Coordinates of N, CA and C in Angstrom, one line a residue:
Chain A
G12 N 99.8 103.8 121.9 CA 101.1 104.2 121.5 C 101.3 103.8 120.0
E13 N 102.5 104.1 119.5 CA 102.8 103.8 118.1 C 103.0 102.4 117.9
N14 N 102.5 101.9 116.7 CA 102.7 100.5 116.3 C 103.1 100.5 114.9
V15 N 104.1 99.7 114.6 CA 104.6 99.6 113.2 C 104.5 98.1 112.7
E16 N 103.8 98.0 111.6 CA 103.7 96.6 111.0 C 104.5 96.6 109.7
Q17 N 105.2 95.4 109.5 CA 106.1 95.3 108.4 C 105.8 94.0 107.6
H18 N 105.8 94.1 106.3 CA 105.5 92.9 105.5 C 106.3 93.0 104.2
P19 N 106.7 91.8 103.6 CA 106.5 90.5 104.2 C 107.5 90.2 105.3
S20 N 107.4 89.1 105.9 CA 108.4 88.7 106.9 C 109.6 88.0 106.2
T21 N 109.4 87.4 105.1 CA 110.5 86.8 104.3 C 110.2 87.1 102.9
L22 N 111.3 87.3 102.1 CA 111.2 87.7 100.7 C 112.4 87.1 100.0
S23 N 112.1 86.3 99.0 CA 113.2 85.8 98.1 C 113.1 86.3 96.7
V24 N 114.1 86.8 96.2 CA 114.1 87.4 94.8 C 115.4 86.8 94.1
Q25 N 115.3 86.8 92.8 CA 116.4 86.5 91.9 C 117.4 87.7 91.8
E26 N 118.6 87.4 91.8 CA 119.6 88.4 91.6 C 119.2 89.3 90.4
G27 N 119.3 90.6 90.6 CA 119.0 91.5 89.5 C 117.5 92.0 89.6
D28 N 116.7 91.3 90.2 CA 115.3 91.7 90.4 C 115.2 92.8 91.5
S29 N 114.0 93.4 91.6 CA 113.7 94.4 92.6 C 113.0 93.8 93.8
A30 N 113.2 94.4 95.0 CA 112.6 93.9 96.2 C 111.9 95.1 96.8
V31 N 110.7 94.9 97.3 CA 109.9 95.9 98.0 C 109.4 95.4 99.4
I32 N 109.7 96.2 100.4 CA 109.3 95.9 101.7 C 108.4 97.1 102.2
K33 N 107.2 96.7 102.8 CA 106.2 97.7 103.2 C 106.0 97.8 104.7
C34 N 105.8 99.0 105.2 CA 105.5 99.2 106.6 C 104.4 100.2 106.8
T35 N 103.6 99.9 107.8 CA 102.5 100.9 108.1 C 102.7 101.3 109.6
Y36 N 102.3 102.5 109.9 CA 102.4 103.0 111.2 C 101.0 103.5 111.7
S37 N 100.9 103.6 113.0 CA 99.5 104.0 113.5 C 99.4 105.4 114.0
D38 N 100.5 106.0 114.4 CA 100.4 107.4 115.0 C 100.8 108.4 113.9
S39 N 99.8 109.3 113.6 CA 100.0 110.3 112.6 C 101.0 111.3 113.0
A40 N 101.4 111.3 114.3 CA 102.4 112.3 114.8 C 103.9 111.8 114.5
S41 N 104.0 110.6 113.9 CA 105.3 110.1 113.5 C 105.8 110.9 112.4
N42 N 107.1 111.3 112.4 CA 107.6 112.1 111.3 C 109.0 111.8 110.9
Y43 N 109.5 110.7 111.4 CA 110.9 110.3 110.9 C 110.9 108.8 110.8
F44 N 111.4 108.3 109.6 CA 111.2 106.9 109.3 C 112.6 106.3 108.8
P45 N 113.4 105.7 109.6 CA 114.7 105.1 109.2 C 114.5 103.7 108.8
W46 N 115.4 103.2 107.9 CA 115.5 101.8 107.6 C 116.8 101.3 107.9
Y47 N 116.9 100.1 108.6 CA 118.1 99.5 109.0 C 118.3 98.1 108.3
K48 N 119.5 97.8 108.0 CA 119.9 96.5 107.5 C 120.7 95.8 108.6
Q49 N 120.3 94.5 108.9 CA 121.1 93.8 109.9 C 121.5 92.4 109.3
E50 N 122.8 92.2 109.2 CA 123.3 91.0 108.8 C 123.5 90.1 110.0
L51 N 123.5 88.8 109.8 CA 123.5 87.8 110.9 C 124.6 88.1 111.9
G52 N 124.2 88.2 113.1 CA 125.1 88.4 114.2 C 125.8 89.8 114.3
K53 N 125.3 90.8 113.5 CA 125.9 92.1 113.4 C 124.9 93.2 113.8
R54 N 125.5 94.4 113.9 CA 124.7 95.5 114.4 C 123.7 96.0 113.3
P55 N 122.6 96.6 113.6 CA 121.7 97.2 112.6 C 122.5 98.4 112.0
Q56 N 122.4 98.6 110.7 CA 123.1 99.7 110.1 C 122.1 100.5 109.3
L57 N 122.1 101.8 109.4 CA 121.2 102.7 108.7 C 121.5 102.6 107.2
I58 N 120.5 102.4 106.4 CA 120.7 102.4 105.0 C 120.0 103.6 104.3
I59 N 118.9 104.1 104.8 CA 118.2 105.2 104.3 C 117.2 105.7 105.3
D60 N 116.8 106.9 105.2 CA 115.8 107.5 106.1 C 115.0 108.5 105.4
I61 N 113.8 108.8 105.9 CA 113.0 109.8 105.3 C 112.2 110.6 106.4
R62 N 112.0 111.9 106.1 CA 111.2 112.7 107.1 C 109.9 113.0 106.4
S63 N 108.9 113.4 107.3 CA 107.5 113.4 106.8 C 107.3 114.6 105.9
N64 N 108.2 115.5 105.7 CA 108.0 116.6 104.8 C 108.5 116.2 103.4
V65 N 108.9 114.9 103.2 CA 109.4 114.5 101.9 C 108.6 113.2 101.5
G66 N 108.3 113.1 100.2 CA 107.5 111.9 99.8 C 108.4 110.8 99.3
E67 N 109.6 111.1 98.8 CA 110.5 110.1 98.3 C 111.9 110.5 98.4
K68 N 112.8 109.5 98.6 CA 114.2 109.7 98.7 C 114.9 108.5 98.1
K69 N 116.0 108.8 97.4 CA 116.7 107.8 96.7 C 118.2 107.9 96.9
D70 N 118.8 106.7 97.0 CA 120.3 106.7 97.2 C 120.8 105.5 96.4
Q71 N 121.2 105.7 95.2 CA 121.7 104.7 94.3 C 120.6 103.6 94.1
R72 N 120.8 102.4 94.5 CA 119.8 101.3 94.2 C 118.7 101.3 95.3
I73 N 118.8 102.1 96.3 CA 117.8 102.1 97.4 C 116.9 103.3 97.3
A74 N 115.6 103.2 97.5 CA 114.7 104.3 97.6 C 113.7 104.0 98.7
V75 N 113.2 105.1 99.2 CA 112.1 105.0 100.2 C 111.0 105.9 99.8
T76 N 109.7 105.5 99.9 CA 108.6 106.3 99.6 C 107.7 106.4 100.9
L77 N 107.1 107.5 101.0 CA 106.2 107.8 102.2 C 104.9 108.3 101.8
N78 N 103.8 107.7 102.3 CA 102.5 108.2 102.0 C 101.9 108.5 103.4
K79 N 101.9 109.8 103.7 CA 101.5 110.2 105.1 C 100.0 110.0 105.2
T80 N 99.2 110.2 104.2 CA 97.7 110.1 104.3 C 97.4 108.6 104.7
A81 N 98.0 107.7 104.0 CA 97.8 106.3 104.2 C 98.6 105.7 105.4
K82 N 99.5 106.5 105.9 CA 100.4 106.1 107.0 C 101.2 104.8 106.6
H83 N 101.8 104.8 105.4 CA 102.7 103.7 105.1 C 103.9 104.2 104.4
F84 N 105.0 103.5 104.5 CA 106.2 103.8 103.8 C 106.9 102.5 103.3
S85 N 107.6 102.6 102.3 CA 108.1 101.4 101.6 C 109.6 101.6 101.3
L86 N 110.3 100.4 101.3 CA 111.7 100.4 100.9 C 111.8 99.7 99.5
H87 N 112.5 100.3 98.6 CA 112.6 99.7 97.3 C 114.1 99.4 97.0
I88 N 114.5 98.2 96.7 CA 115.9 97.9 96.3 C 115.8 97.4 94.9
T89 N 116.5 98.1 94.0 CA 116.6 97.6 92.6 C 117.9 96.9 92.3
E90 N 117.9 96.1 91.3 CA 119.1 95.4 90.8 C 119.8 94.7 92.0
T91 N 119.0 93.9 92.7 CA 119.5 93.2 93.9 C 120.7 92.4 93.6
Q92 N 121.5 92.3 94.7 CA 122.8 91.5 94.6 C 122.8 90.6 95.8
P93 N 123.6 89.5 95.8 CA 123.6 88.6 96.9 C 124.0 89.2 98.2
E94 N 124.8 90.3 98.2 CA 125.2 91.0 99.4 C 124.1 91.8 100.0
D95 N 122.9 91.9 99.3 CA 121.8 92.6 99.9 C 121.0 91.6 100.8
S96 N 121.4 90.4 100.8 CA 120.7 89.4 101.7 C 121.0 89.8 103.1
A97 N 119.9 90.0 103.9 CA 120.0 90.4 105.3 C 118.5 90.5 105.8
V98 N 118.4 90.9 107.1 CA 117.1 91.3 107.6 C 117.0 92.8 107.6
Y99 N 115.9 93.3 107.1 CA 115.7 94.8 107.0 C 114.6 95.2 108.0
F100 N 114.8 96.2 108.8 CA 113.9 96.7 109.7 C 113.5 98.2 109.4
C101 N 112.2 98.4 109.4 CA 111.7 99.8 109.3 C 111.5 100.3 110.8
A102 N 111.4 101.6 110.9 CA 111.1 102.2 112.2 C 110.4 103.5 112.0
A103 N 109.7 103.9 113.1 CA 109.1 105.2 113.1 C 109.4 105.9 114.4
S104 N 109.5 107.2 114.3 CA 109.7 108.0 115.5 C 108.7 109.2 115.6
I105 N 108.1 109.3 116.7 CA 107.0 110.3 116.9 C 107.7 111.7 117.2
T106 N 107.1 112.7 116.6 CA 107.5 114.1 116.9 C 107.6 114.3 118.4
G107 N 108.7 114.9 118.8 CA 108.9 115.2 120.2 C 109.5 114.1 121.1
T108 N 109.6 112.9 120.5 CA 110.2 111.8 121.2 C 111.5 111.4 120.5
Y109 N 112.2 110.6 121.1 CA 113.5 110.1 120.5 C 113.5 108.6 120.2
K110 N 112.6 107.9 120.8 CA 112.7 106.5 120.6 C 112.2 106.0 119.3
Y111 N 112.7 104.9 118.8 CA 112.2 104.3 117.6 C 111.3 103.2 117.9
I112 N 110.2 103.0 117.2 CA 109.4 101.9 117.2 C 109.7 101.1 115.9
F113 N 110.2 99.9 116.1 CA 110.6 99.1 115.0 C 109.5 98.1 114.5
G114 N 109.6 97.8 113.2 CA 108.8 96.7 112.6 C 109.4 95.4 113.0
T115 N 108.8 94.3 112.6 CA 109.3 93.0 113.0 C 110.3 92.4 112.1
G116 N 110.6 93.1 111.0 CA 111.7 92.7 110.2 C 111.3 91.9 109.0
T117 N 112.1 92.0 107.9 CA 111.9 91.3 106.7 C 113.2 90.6 106.3
R118 N 113.2 89.3 106.2 CA 114.4 88.5 105.9 C 114.4 88.4 104.4
L119 N 115.4 89.2 103.8 CA 115.5 89.2 102.3 C 116.6 88.2 101.9
K120 N 116.3 87.4 100.9 CA 117.3 86.4 100.4 C 117.4 86.7 98.9
V121 N 118.5 87.0 98.4 CA 118.8 87.2 97.0 C 119.5 86.0 96.4
L122 N 118.8 85.4 95.5 CA 119.3 84.1 95.0 C 120.1 84.4 93.7
A123 N 121.4 83.8 93.8 CA 122.3 84.0 92.7 C 121.9 83.2 91.4
Chain B
N23 N 137.1 107.8 113.5 CA 136.1 108.1 114.5 C 135.4 106.7 114.9
A24 N 135.7 106.3 116.1 CA 135.2 105.0 116.5 C 133.7 105.1 116.6
G25 N 133.1 104.0 116.3 CA 131.6 103.9 116.4 C 131.2 103.6 117.8
V26 N 129.9 103.2 118.0 CA 129.4 102.9 119.3 C 130.1 101.5 119.8
M27 N 130.5 101.5 121.0 CA 131.2 100.4 121.5 C 130.4 99.7 122.6
Q28 N 130.3 98.4 122.6 CA 129.6 97.7 123.6 C 130.5 96.5 124.1
N29 N 130.4 96.3 125.4 CA 131.1 95.1 126.0 C 130.4 94.7 127.2
P30 N 130.5 93.3 127.5 CA 131.1 92.4 126.6 C 130.3 92.1 125.4
R31 N 130.8 91.4 124.4 CA 130.0 91.0 123.2 C 129.1 89.8 123.5
H32 N 129.6 89.0 124.4 CA 128.9 87.8 124.8 C 129.0 87.7 126.3
L33 N 127.9 87.3 126.9 CA 127.8 87.2 128.4 C 127.0 86.0 128.7
V34 N 127.5 85.1 129.5 CA 126.8 84.0 130.0 C 126.6 84.1 131.5
R35 N 125.4 84.0 132.0 CA 125.1 84.1 133.4 C 124.1 82.9 133.8
R36 N 124.2 82.5 135.0 CA 123.3 81.5 135.6 C 122.1 82.3 136.2
R37 N 121.0 81.6 136.2 CA 119.8 82.2 136.8 C 120.1 82.8 138.2
G38 N 119.7 84.0 138.5 CA 119.9 84.6 139.8 C 121.1 85.5 139.8
Q39 N 122.0 85.4 138.9 CA 123.2 86.3 138.9 C 122.8 87.6 138.3
E40 N 123.8 88.5 138.3 CA 123.6 89.9 137.8 C 124.4 90.0 136.4
A41 N 123.8 90.8 135.5 CA 124.4 91.0 134.3 C 124.6 92.5 134.1
R42 N 125.8 92.9 133.7 CA 126.1 94.4 133.5 C 126.6 94.5 132.1
L43 N 125.9 95.4 131.4 CA 126.2 95.6 130.0 C 126.7 97.0 129.8
R44 N 127.7 97.2 129.1 CA 128.3 98.6 128.9 C 128.2 99.1 127.5
C45 N 128.1 100.4 127.4 CA 128.0 101.1 126.1 C 128.7 102.4 126.1
S46 N 129.6 102.5 125.2 CA 130.3 103.8 125.0 C 129.8 104.4 123.7
P47 N 129.1 105.6 123.8 CA 128.6 106.2 122.6 C 129.7 106.7 121.7
M48 N 129.3 107.0 120.5 CA 130.2 107.6 119.5 C 130.7 109.0 120.1
K49 N 131.9 109.3 119.7 CA 132.5 110.6 120.2 C 131.6 111.7 119.8
G50 N 131.3 112.6 120.8 CA 130.5 113.8 120.5 C 129.0 113.5 120.7
H51 N 128.6 112.2 120.9 CA 127.2 111.9 121.1 C 126.9 112.0 122.6
S52 N 125.7 112.6 123.0 CA 125.3 112.7 124.4 C 124.0 111.9 124.7
H53 N 123.4 111.3 123.7 CA 122.2 110.6 123.9 C 122.4 109.1 123.7
V54 N 121.9 108.3 124.6 CA 122.1 106.8 124.5 C 120.8 106.1 124.6
Y55 N 120.6 105.1 123.9 CA 119.3 104.3 123.8 C 119.7 102.9 124.0
W56 N 118.9 102.1 124.7 CA 119.0 100.7 124.8 C 117.8 100.0 124.2
Y57 N 118.1 99.0 123.4 CA 117.0 98.2 122.8 C 117.3 96.7 123.1
R58 N 116.3 95.9 123.1 CA 116.4 94.5 123.3 C 115.9 93.7 122.1
Q59 N 116.6 92.7 121.6 CA 116.2 91.9 120.5 C 116.1 90.5 120.8
L60 N 114.9 89.9 120.9 CA 114.8 88.5 121.1 C 115.0 87.8 119.8
P61 N 115.4 86.5 119.9 CA 115.7 85.7 118.6 C 114.6 85.8 117.6
E62 N 114.9 86.1 116.4 CA 114.0 86.2 115.3 C 112.9 87.3 115.5
E63 N 113.2 88.3 116.3 CA 112.3 89.4 116.5 C 112.9 90.7 116.2
G64 N 112.1 91.8 116.2 CA 112.6 93.1 116.0 C 113.2 93.7 117.3
L65 N 113.6 94.9 117.2 CA 114.2 95.6 118.3 C 113.1 96.3 119.1
K66 N 113.2 96.1 120.4 CA 112.2 96.8 121.3 C 112.9 97.8 122.2
F67 N 112.4 99.1 122.1 CA 113.0 100.1 122.9 C 112.9 99.8 124.4
M68 N 113.9 100.1 125.1 CA 113.9 99.9 126.6 C 114.0 101.3 127.3
V69 N 115.1 102.0 127.0 CA 115.4 103.2 127.8 C 116.2 104.2 127.0
Y70 N 116.0 105.5 127.3 CA 116.7 106.6 126.6 C 117.3 107.5 127.7
L71 N 118.6 107.7 127.6 CA 119.3 108.4 128.6 C 120.2 109.6 128.0
Q72 N 120.3 110.6 128.8 CA 121.3 111.6 128.5 C 122.2 111.6 129.7
K73 N 123.3 112.3 129.7 CA 124.3 112.3 130.7 C 123.6 112.6 132.1
E74 N 123.7 111.6 133.0 CA 123.2 111.7 134.4 C 121.7 111.8 134.5
N75 N 121.0 111.5 133.4 CA 119.5 111.6 133.4 C 118.9 110.5 132.6
I76 N 117.8 109.9 133.2 CA 117.0 109.0 132.5 C 115.8 109.8 131.9
I77 N 115.7 109.8 130.6 CA 114.7 110.6 130.0 C 113.4 109.8 129.7
D78 N 113.5 108.6 129.3 CA 112.3 107.8 129.0 C 112.7 106.3 129.3
E79 N 112.1 105.7 130.2 CA 112.3 104.3 130.6 C 111.0 103.5 130.4
S80 N 110.2 104.0 129.5 CA 108.9 103.3 129.3 C 108.9 101.9 128.8
G81 N 110.0 101.5 128.2 CA 110.2 100.2 127.7 C 110.9 99.2 128.6
M82 N 111.3 99.7 129.7 CA 112.1 98.9 130.6 C 111.3 98.2 131.7
P83 N 111.5 96.9 131.9 CA 110.7 96.3 133.0 C 110.9 97.0 134.3
K84 N 109.9 97.1 135.1 CA 109.9 97.8 136.4 C 110.9 97.2 137.4
E85 N 111.0 95.9 137.3 CA 111.8 95.2 138.3 C 113.0 94.6 137.7
R86 N 114.1 94.5 138.4 CA 115.3 93.9 138.1 C 116.2 94.6 137.1
F87 N 115.6 95.5 136.3 CA 116.4 96.3 135.3 C 116.6 97.7 135.7
S88 N 117.8 98.2 135.4 CA 118.1 99.6 135.7 C 119.2 100.0 134.7
A89 N 119.2 101.3 134.5 CA 120.2 101.9 133.5 C 120.7 103.2 134.1
E90 N 121.9 103.5 133.7 CA 122.5 104.8 134.1 C 123.5 105.2 133.0
F91 N 123.7 106.5 133.0 CA 124.7 107.1 132.0 C 125.4 108.2 132.8
P92 N 126.5 107.8 133.5 CA 127.1 108.8 134.4 C 127.9 109.9 133.7
K93 N 128.2 110.9 134.4 CA 129.0 112.0 133.8 C 130.2 111.6 133.1
E94 N 130.9 110.6 133.8 CA 132.1 110.1 133.2 C 131.9 108.6 133.0
G95 N 132.4 108.1 131.9 CA 132.3 106.6 131.7 C 131.1 106.2 130.8
P96 N 131.0 104.9 130.6 CA 130.0 104.4 129.7 C 128.6 104.3 130.3
S97 N 127.6 104.1 129.5 CA 126.3 103.8 130.0 C 126.2 102.4 130.4
I98 N 125.5 102.1 131.5 CA 125.4 100.7 132.0 C 124.0 100.3 132.0
L99 N 123.7 99.1 131.5 CA 122.4 98.5 131.7 C 122.6 97.3 132.6
R100 N 121.9 97.3 133.7 CA 122.1 96.3 134.7 C 120.8 95.4 134.9
I101 N 121.0 94.2 134.9 CA 119.9 93.2 135.1 C 120.2 92.4 136.3
Q102 N 119.4 92.5 137.3 CA 119.6 91.7 138.5 C 118.8 90.5 138.5
Q103 N 119.3 89.4 139.2 CA 118.6 88.2 139.3 C 118.1 87.7 138.0
V104 N 119.0 87.5 137.0 CA 118.6 87.2 135.7 C 117.8 85.9 135.6
V105 N 116.8 85.8 134.7 CA 116.0 84.6 134.4 C 116.2 84.3 132.9
R106 N 115.8 83.0 132.6 CA 116.1 82.5 131.2 C 115.5 83.5 130.2
G107 N 114.3 84.1 130.5 CA 113.6 85.0 129.6 C 114.4 86.3 129.2
D108 N 115.5 86.5 130.0 CA 116.3 87.7 129.7 C 117.3 87.4 128.6
S109 N 117.4 86.2 128.2 CA 118.4 85.8 127.1 C 117.9 86.6 125.9
A110 N 118.8 87.4 125.3 CA 118.5 88.2 124.2 C 119.8 88.9 123.8
A111 N 119.7 89.6 122.6 CA 120.7 90.6 122.2 C 120.3 92.0 122.7
Y112 N 121.2 92.6 123.4 CA 120.9 94.0 123.9 C 121.8 95.0 123.1
F113 N 121.1 95.9 122.4 CA 121.8 96.8 121.5 C 121.7 98.2 122.2
C114 N 122.8 98.9 122.1 CA 122.9 100.3 122.5 C 123.0 101.1 121.2
A115 N 122.4 102.3 121.2 CA 122.6 103.2 120.1 C 122.9 104.6 120.7
S116 N 123.5 105.5 119.9 CA 123.7 106.8 120.3 C 123.4 107.8 119.2
S117 N 123.1 109.1 119.6 CA 122.9 110.1 118.7 C 123.5 111.4 119.3
P118 N 123.7 112.4 118.4 CA 124.4 113.6 118.9 C 123.7 114.4 119.9
G119 N 122.3 114.4 119.9 CA 121.6 115.2 121.0 C 121.4 116.6 120.6
Q120 N 121.2 116.8 119.3 CA 121.1 118.2 118.8 C 119.7 118.5 118.3
G121 N 118.8 117.6 118.5 CA 117.4 117.8 118.0 C 116.6 116.5 117.9
N122 N 115.3 116.6 117.6 CA 114.5 115.5 117.5 C 114.8 114.7 116.2
Q123 N 114.4 113.5 116.2 CA 114.4 112.6 115.0 C 115.9 112.6 114.5
E124 N 116.8 112.4 115.4 CA 118.2 112.2 114.9 C 118.4 110.7 114.5
T125 N 119.4 110.5 113.7 CA 119.8 109.2 113.3 C 120.5 108.6 114.5
Q126 N 120.1 107.3 114.8 CA 120.7 106.6 115.9 C 121.7 105.6 115.3
Y127 N 122.9 105.5 115.9 CA 123.9 104.6 115.4 C 124.1 103.5 116.4
F128 N 124.0 102.3 115.9 CA 124.0 101.1 116.8 C 125.4 100.5 117.1
G129 N 125.5 100.0 118.3 CA 126.7 99.2 118.6 C 126.5 97.8 118.2
P130 N 127.6 97.0 118.4 CA 127.5 95.6 117.9 C 126.7 94.7 118.8
G131 N 126.2 95.2 119.9 CA 125.3 94.3 120.7 C 126.1 93.5 121.8
T132 N 125.4 93.2 122.8 CA 125.8 92.2 123.8 C 124.8 91.0 123.8
R133 N 125.3 89.8 123.5 CA 124.4 88.7 123.5 C 124.5 88.0 124.8
L134 N 123.3 88.1 125.6 CA 123.2 87.5 126.9 C 122.6 86.2 126.9
L135 N 123.2 85.2 127.4 CA 122.6 83.9 127.6 C 122.5 83.5 129.0
V136 N 121.3 83.2 129.5 CA 121.1 82.8 130.8 C 120.8 81.3 130.9
L137 N 121.7 80.7 131.7 CA 121.6 79.2 131.8 C 120.7 78.8 132.9

């Protein structure tokens, strides 16, 4: 079955710096890759997603890149702010299925 | 437009009791998913349901766990004879049900503590 690995598990950056979180997936049939942000004790919230027919997508300070050949995708956050501090999860969904396979999460801490 | 609703938000049970977790999807959504999140871990898929049908229960333990999504009312995740290892946050998500690879919107979760 599909397996998603996520790195790093923790990441500390200075306010204003960029943060990059990387995920790899195992099943080449995966074609949808959402990213969720989860603050402590709260629900996961979708922040950006990408489909396999696209290589890059950007939404203000957040961008996601996808390399289908290498089977990895990355989240990029620029000009980080303290409110970006949270746990970020990547996920992959295989064509023809509906379930998400999540990575293990990255705890991002933005230092003021 | 109300989001995905879950109740209760917190549930305490003693070993051997039953836990019932409820999920009301977003208005207009017909697909429901349940995920379990252990402390400091990611979300693990449990089950995917449409109205009156279980579509994929590959992530759900074979014993003690069951799920339903009746024609009327919320989806229910039921855990019988709970054990301490069942302590976790259980999240429900929903999607419109109009195609593959839809965005799933999550509820606030039910935090189950088994004493």
